[in-house]
């Protein structure tokens, strides 16, 4: 077994046992990056020297008996929209080019305090706006299971890199499905935590009331491990929930699925474009869970069909203000061929932002405009309430909800990029969780006839992560889903 | 001009006194080197988030309580979108529909800048909301430079009701609001430091007809400019209406060199600021108990001072107004007034003699050696007939400069009055003998003659005679 | 539902859109608005809007001065500088 095949928790055990050093781990991964990155395109950037320096520092701590703990020396990759001091966080755009960050995001600070090595920056859709990673201005990311296919998005680089074994685990961000959908497309595990469980300080905002950072990993245990590191209150984020949970990983064992009620929402299986393979695979996973002892109950999430419209109104409204700061005045790429400040703004932004980002900025500006008397925005806020209430009612009848992550598996590159509507509709099964502020995880449950991975989505109530991870772990252990080996 | 009614509303921004900025922990400080009080948050670097400052909330609640306003039990922040280079996020965190403070009152009175008395009344204040200041840009002709030290300084925006009808009233409103902010320690309202900025909305119409089109005068930073620009606007708008020229909704600014308002831009459509609730800041919920606690700790308002002065110290409403213009003066007066029989004398000394001495010296009261006890001693000397009224004006300048007692100074200047009947009688007899003409006039009933005779006695005594005693004695001797 | 006013909202968004893009955008934005318009079907009387994603309140910090970023580090992030200030093209007195 090669070091790149290790799970994070296995690597942690080996580091603790002295069987491997952080440098050895990182060197093995850097060699893997050298070998396959050209094909996969998972990373926006990686600073080998910085990685190895951090690894050496960790090894030195262990050698001198001052290890920072179980996670010391673990390499973890971050999505390009997460801020690290001394690095650029381009958000796969060209508009912020040149801004070397002067601060650390809270998650990066927590990773560093735990001794983790920040192992490069993963590619993404520009400003996390997309579901295929094709809107990245930096590079193309391919699905390791089929290089002609998209890895999903927006955390496509994080997902593809975990699947291609370029890194052991990663942080993604999920605004409308951006962790769960690429995890599903790439056959890995991805968890979108409850809004507020993980600090957003230093996450370049797309939609402030929906964004959450979460783990993306090879297995459920690794997601629990990463979540143990990154969750917790933060005085720099007014929306971060109080407290800190440290036993997500520890509470995976000894969980008994018997008597657990799993809700199945009919609406999630009837959406437009639902592929037969996806439906069958998820239904089989549900049958497996039933066989393991769970009780399956039908639940209804009646406002699911409005989730996309609601999501796009709220997300773009917030986004158009969050992205207003990118205009070339204080940092980044400034258009200098003009003396007119308005023209400087307009050209900087038109050249710096890609088309999808521009569309969403304009949509957001429109829905907030007095031109339409805010009618879409106010209605969307109300429908958001209804969607949240749908979940609250459902969780009165069940502990967790199980459903597909996306109606289809990874598709060929270029299929959706010219038709934004197609891309938007693909988020139908994931956005509701963001609107409700609750949690959800994608766990591999099979593959389609072409061998592309399919994910099972388990959704939980606010702060239901423990149960969510326990169930996902139990499923993973019992179902022992074997995906086709990635060959690069 | 009296044919038209003038409608004026004021929007006033004041910077709140806090140690740190409103949404980040950078120093709230005027005059620091450029960009030395900035951080990723107030520079709007990607990924940052705001956290609201407790003291900024304390200050706005205090401002609300001191203006007799309603304090909201539930308030929230909103984003207001507009692109401007000194606004780092290109949206401002402000409050749209749920501000901390609503429905207040600002008392006006005293004299306007024209010198005319203002009928005391209360002007409605619609609201006060909390928001963040922008950076400061400087224009150099070919380019501009921006310093972000000011970006994120807490601002209280107060919005008046359109209830003022003259430049004098607007002046009095501004003065009253500044006074409240200073009394509360909420803001120094230092115009030089940009701690106070005002936008004026003004229209004219004939009574009984609909309101005229309103014109906005932006960014006035001195009370004098507010007053001047309103008067200019009233004249300009009146002329336009008289000549049948339509007034358009526009924004103007005051050009002090030309002493006129000049056009900035027309407002063709309403501003589209695209307000929506700030998702990064959860709402602020206050309890009635908490508000009552704040109320009990609230500093005394200028109005409360005035009421105390009128009721307890029996000064006139106008005197009370003048005495409370400045808090240090008001406190000085309150302390001095408690120590004397006739506080009105203290008021008069402060408003007249002391006031002119200070303005001659170009000093504030606190910069002098004079303490309230000195004024008490001084007035007591006069009340006890130890010195004459006129001696006060001679003693005060010394007390301002030197740390001496009033009594000592009176002695030093040889101003202690002669109250000894024997000595007085000598001077009176001397004067009666020397001025037969005046004596004759007095006997014929010309009352003025007594003043002349008294003047002569004062002269003879070199100011030390006690005037009431002198008059009494003259009357007695000549009747 | 009226056509999406590309020109107006591009201007408000501080974006320059050329004529060719305008045609594509016009169609795309109309499609998107068609989707968003589904929100008009629902009867939302009496439904409170969700303003905040978390049910929290009064998250307030104490008034303490923290560290600012050293001025040389700040200035290094500006695209153009003059006397430790951010240098920009001439700022109009009022541009909206």
Short mmCIF file of N, CA and C in Angstrom, two decimals, chain B residues 232-305:
data_model
loop_
_atom_site.label_atom_id
_atom_site.label_comp_id
_atom_site.label_asym_id
_atom_site.label_seq_id
_atom_site.Cartn_x
_atom_site.Cartn_y
_atom_site.Cartn_z
N UNK B 232 -29.67 81.34 1.48
CA UNK B 232 -29.44 81.51 0.05
C UNK B 232 -30.49 80.76 -0.74
N UNK B 233 -30.75 79.52 -0.32
CA UNK B 233 -31.71 78.66 -1.03
C UNK B 233 -33.12 79.25 -0.98
N UNK B 234 -33.50 79.79 0.18
CA UNK B 234 -34.84 80.38 0.29
C UNK B 234 -34.98 81.49 -0.75
N UNK B 235 -33.94 82.31 -0.82
CA UNK B 235 -33.97 83.43 -1.75
C UNK B 235 -34.00 82.93 -3.20
N UNK B 236 -33.13 81.95 -3.48
CA UNK B 236 -33.04 81.42 -4.84
C UNK B 236 -34.36 80.79 -5.26
N UNK B 237 -34.90 79.96 -4.38
CA UNK B 237 -36.14 79.27 -4.74
C UNK B 237 -37.31 80.24 -4.86
N UNK B 238 -37.32 81.23 -3.98
CA UNK B 238 -38.39 82.22 -4.05
C UNK B 238 -38.36 82.96 -5.39
N UNK B 239 -37.15 83.36 -5.78
CA UNK B 239 -37.01 84.05 -7.07
C UNK B 239 -37.50 83.18 -8.21
N UNK B 240 -37.11 81.91 -8.16
CA UNK B 240 -37.51 81.00 -9.24
C UNK B 240 -39.03 80.88 -9.31
N UNK B 241 -39.65 80.69 -8.16
CA UNK B 241 -41.10 80.54 -8.14
C UNK B 241 -41.77 81.82 -8.63
N UNK B 242 -41.26 82.95 -8.18
CA UNK B 242 -41.82 84.25 -8.60
C UNK B 242 -41.75 84.41 -10.12
N UNK B 243 -40.64 83.92 -10.67
CA UNK B 243 -40.45 84.07 -12.11
C UNK B 243 -41.08 82.92 -12.89
N UNK B 244 -41.74 82.05 -12.17
CA UNK B 244 -42.43 80.94 -12.84
C UNK B 244 -41.51 79.85 -13.35
N UNK B 245 -40.30 79.77 -12.80
CA UNK B 245 -39.37 78.71 -13.22
C UNK B 245 -39.59 77.49 -12.33
N UNK B 246 -39.67 76.34 -12.97
CA UNK B 246 -39.93 75.12 -12.22
C UNK B 246 -38.69 74.70 -11.43
N UNK B 247 -38.90 74.27 -10.18
CA UNK B 247 -37.78 73.78 -9.37
C UNK B 247 -37.68 72.28 -9.57
N UNK B 248 -36.47 71.82 -9.90
CA UNK B 248 -36.26 70.38 -10.10
C UNK B 248 -35.64 69.78 -8.86
N UNK B 249 -35.91 68.49 -8.67
CA UNK B 249 -35.27 67.81 -7.56
C UNK B 249 -33.79 67.70 -7.88
N UNK B 250 -32.96 68.27 -7.04
CA UNK B 250 -31.53 68.25 -7.33
C UNK B 250 -30.74 68.26 -6.04
N UNK B 251 -29.47 67.95 -6.19
CA UNK B 251 -28.55 68.01 -5.07
C UNK B 251 -27.60 69.18 -5.32
N UNK B 252 -27.44 70.02 -4.31
CA UNK B 252 -26.56 71.18 -4.43
C UNK B 252 -25.54 71.14 -3.30
N UNK B 253 -24.51 71.94 -3.41
CA UNK B 253 -23.60 72.06 -2.28
C UNK B 253 -23.26 73.52 -2.06
N UNK B 254 -22.72 73.82 -0.89
CA UNK B 254 -22.42 75.21 -0.53
C UNK B 254 -21.02 75.56 -1.01
N UNK B 255 -20.93 76.64 -1.77
CA UNK B 255 -19.63 77.15 -2.18
C UNK B 255 -19.36 78.39 -1.33
N UNK B 256 -18.46 78.21 -0.37
CA UNK B 256 -18.27 79.28 0.61
C UNK B 256 -17.59 80.50 0.00
N UNK B 257 -16.72 80.26 -0.97
CA UNK B 257 -16.02 81.37 -1.60
C UNK B 257 -17.02 82.27 -2.33
N UNK B 258 -17.97 81.63 -3.00
CA UNK B 258 -18.96 82.41 -3.75
C UNK B 258 -20.19 82.73 -2.92
N UNK B 259 -20.23 82.20 -1.72
CA UNK B 259 -21.38 82.42 -0.83
C UNK B 259 -22.69 82.05 -1.52
N UNK B 260 -22.68 80.91 -2.18
CA UNK B 260 -23.92 80.45 -2.81
C UNK B 260 -23.94 78.93 -2.91
N UNK B 261 -25.13 78.39 -3.10
CA UNK B 261 -25.23 76.95 -3.33
C UNK B 261 -25.04 76.71 -4.82
N UNK B 262 -24.36 75.61 -5.16
CA UNK B 262 -24.16 75.31 -6.58
C UNK B 262 -24.65 73.90 -6.89
N UNK B 263 -25.09 73.75 -8.11
CA UNK B 263 -25.68 72.49 -8.55
C UNK B 263 -24.65 71.36 -8.57
N UNK B 264 -25.02 70.18 -8.05
CA UNK B 264 -24.16 69.00 -8.17
C UNK B 264 -24.74 68.04 -9.19
N UNK B 265 -25.98 67.66 -8.99
CA UNK B 265 -26.61 66.73 -9.94
C UNK B 265 -28.11 66.76 -9.75
N UNK B 266 -28.81 66.35 -10.80
CA UNK B 266 -30.26 66.21 -10.71
C UNK B 266 -30.58 64.80 -10.25
N UNK B 267 -31.67 64.67 -9.56
CA UNK B 267 -32.11 63.34 -9.14
C UNK B 267 -33.25 62.96 -10.07
N UNK B 268 -32.89 62.27 -11.15
CA UNK B 268 -33.93 61.93 -12.11
C UNK B 268 -34.81 60.81 -11.59
N UNK B 269 -34.14 59.81 -11.00
CA UNK B 269 -34.92 58.72 -10.41
C UNK B 269 -34.52 58.64 -8.95
N UNK B 270 -35.35 57.97 -8.20
CA UNK B 270 -35.01 57.78 -6.80
C UNK B 270 -33.73 56.94 -6.74
N UNK B 271 -32.90 57.18 -5.74
CA UNK B 271 -31.69 56.39 -5.59
C UNK B 271 -32.06 54.94 -5.40
N UNK B 272 -31.31 54.06 -6.02
CA UNK B 272 -31.60 52.64 -5.92
C UNK B 272 -30.49 51.99 -5.08
N UNK B 273 -30.68 52.01 -3.79
CA UNK B 273 -29.63 51.53 -2.90
C UNK B 273 -29.72 50.03 -2.61
N UNK B 274 -30.76 49.39 -3.09
CA UNK B 274 -30.91 47.93 -2.98
C UNK B 274 -30.68 47.41 -1.55
N UNK B 275 -31.32 48.04 -0.61
CA UNK B 275 -31.20 47.61 0.79
C UNK B 275 -31.66 46.16 0.98
N UNK B 276 -30.97 45.42 1.78
CA UNK B 276 -31.48 44.14 2.29
C UNK B 276 -30.75 43.79 3.58
N UNK B 277 -31.35 42.92 4.39
CA UNK B 277 -30.79 42.65 5.72
C UNK B 277 -29.36 42.10 5.63
N UNK B 278 -28.47 42.64 6.44
CA UNK B 278 -27.07 42.22 6.47
C UNK B 278 -26.98 40.80 7.01
N UNK B 279 -26.66 39.83 6.15
CA UNK B 279 -26.67 38.44 6.61
C UNK B 279 -25.54 38.11 7.58
N UNK B 280 -24.53 38.96 7.65
CA UNK B 280 -23.39 38.67 8.52
C UNK B 280 -23.61 39.12 9.97
N UNK B 281 -24.69 39.84 10.23
CA UNK B 281 -24.91 40.36 11.59
C UNK B 281 -26.30 39.98 12.10
N UNK B 282 -26.35 39.09 13.08
CA UNK B 282 -27.65 38.76 13.66
C UNK B 282 -28.28 40.00 14.31
N UNK B 283 -29.60 39.98 14.49
CA UNK B 283 -30.27 41.17 15.02
C UNK B 283 -29.86 41.48 16.46
N UNK B 284 -30.14 42.70 16.87
CA UNK B 284 -29.87 43.10 18.26
C UNK B 284 -31.21 43.24 18.97
N UNK B 285 -31.36 42.50 20.05
CA UNK B 285 -32.61 42.51 20.80
C UNK B 285 -32.33 43.09 22.18
N UNK B 286 -33.05 44.14 22.54
CA UNK B 286 -32.85 44.77 23.84
C UNK B 286 -34.09 44.50 24.69
N UNK B 287 -33.88 44.37 25.99
CA UNK B 287 -35.03 44.17 26.86
C UNK B 287 -35.43 45.50 27.47
N UNK B 288 -36.68 45.59 27.88
CA UNK B 288 -37.15 46.84 28.51
C UNK B 288 -36.35 47.12 29.78
N UNK B 289 -36.02 46.07 30.50
CA UNK B 289 -35.23 46.24 31.73
C UNK B 289 -33.89 46.89 31.44
N UNK B 290 -33.28 46.36 30.37
CA UNK B 290 -31.97 46.88 29.98
C UNK B 290 -32.09 48.36 29.60
N UNK B 291 -33.14 48.68 28.87
CA UNK B 291 -33.32 50.06 28.44
C UNK B 291 -33.55 50.95 29.66
N UNK B 292 -34.34 50.46 30.62
CA UNK B 292 -34.58 51.24 31.83
C UNK B 292 -33.29 51.44 32.62
N UNK B 293 -32.46 50.42 32.62
CA UNK B 293 -31.16 50.52 33.28
C UNK B 293 -30.33 51.64 32.63
N UNK B 294 -30.32 51.62 31.30
CA UNK B 294 -29.61 52.66 30.55
C UNK B 294 -30.19 54.03 30.90
N UNK B 295 -31.52 54.08 30.96
CA UNK B 295 -32.18 55.36 31.22
C UNK B 295 -31.74 55.91 32.57
N UNK B 296 -31.63 55.00 33.57
CA UNK B 296 -31.27 55.45 34.90
C UNK B 296 -29.83 55.96 34.95
N UNK B 297 -29.03 55.50 34.03
CA UNK B 297 -27.61 55.93 34.00
C UNK B 297 -27.37 57.07 33.03
N UNK B 298 -28.46 57.51 32.39
CA UNK B 298 -28.32 58.51 31.32
C UNK B 298 -27.81 59.84 31.87
N UNK B 299 -26.85 60.46 31.20
CA UNK B 299 -26.39 61.78 31.65
C UNK B 299 -27.55 62.79 31.56
N UNK B 300 -27.45 63.85 32.36
CA UNK B 300 -28.49 64.88 32.36
C UNK B 300 -28.49 65.59 31.00
N UNK B 301 -29.67 65.82 30.47
CA UNK B 301 -29.77 66.48 29.16
C UNK B 301 -29.68 67.99 29.32
N UNK B 302 -29.36 68.69 28.25
CA UNK B 302 -29.36 70.17 28.31
C UNK B 302 -30.73 70.67 28.74
N UNK B 303 -31.77 69.98 28.29
CA UNK B 303 -33.13 70.40 28.63
C UNK B 303 -33.35 70.29 30.14
N UNK B 304 -32.88 69.20 30.71
CA UNK B 304 -33.05 69.01 32.15
C UNK B 304 -32.27 70.09 32.92
N UNK B 305 -31.10 70.42 32.42
CA UNK B 305 -30.33 71.51 33.02
C UNK B 305 -31.14 72.79 32.97
#
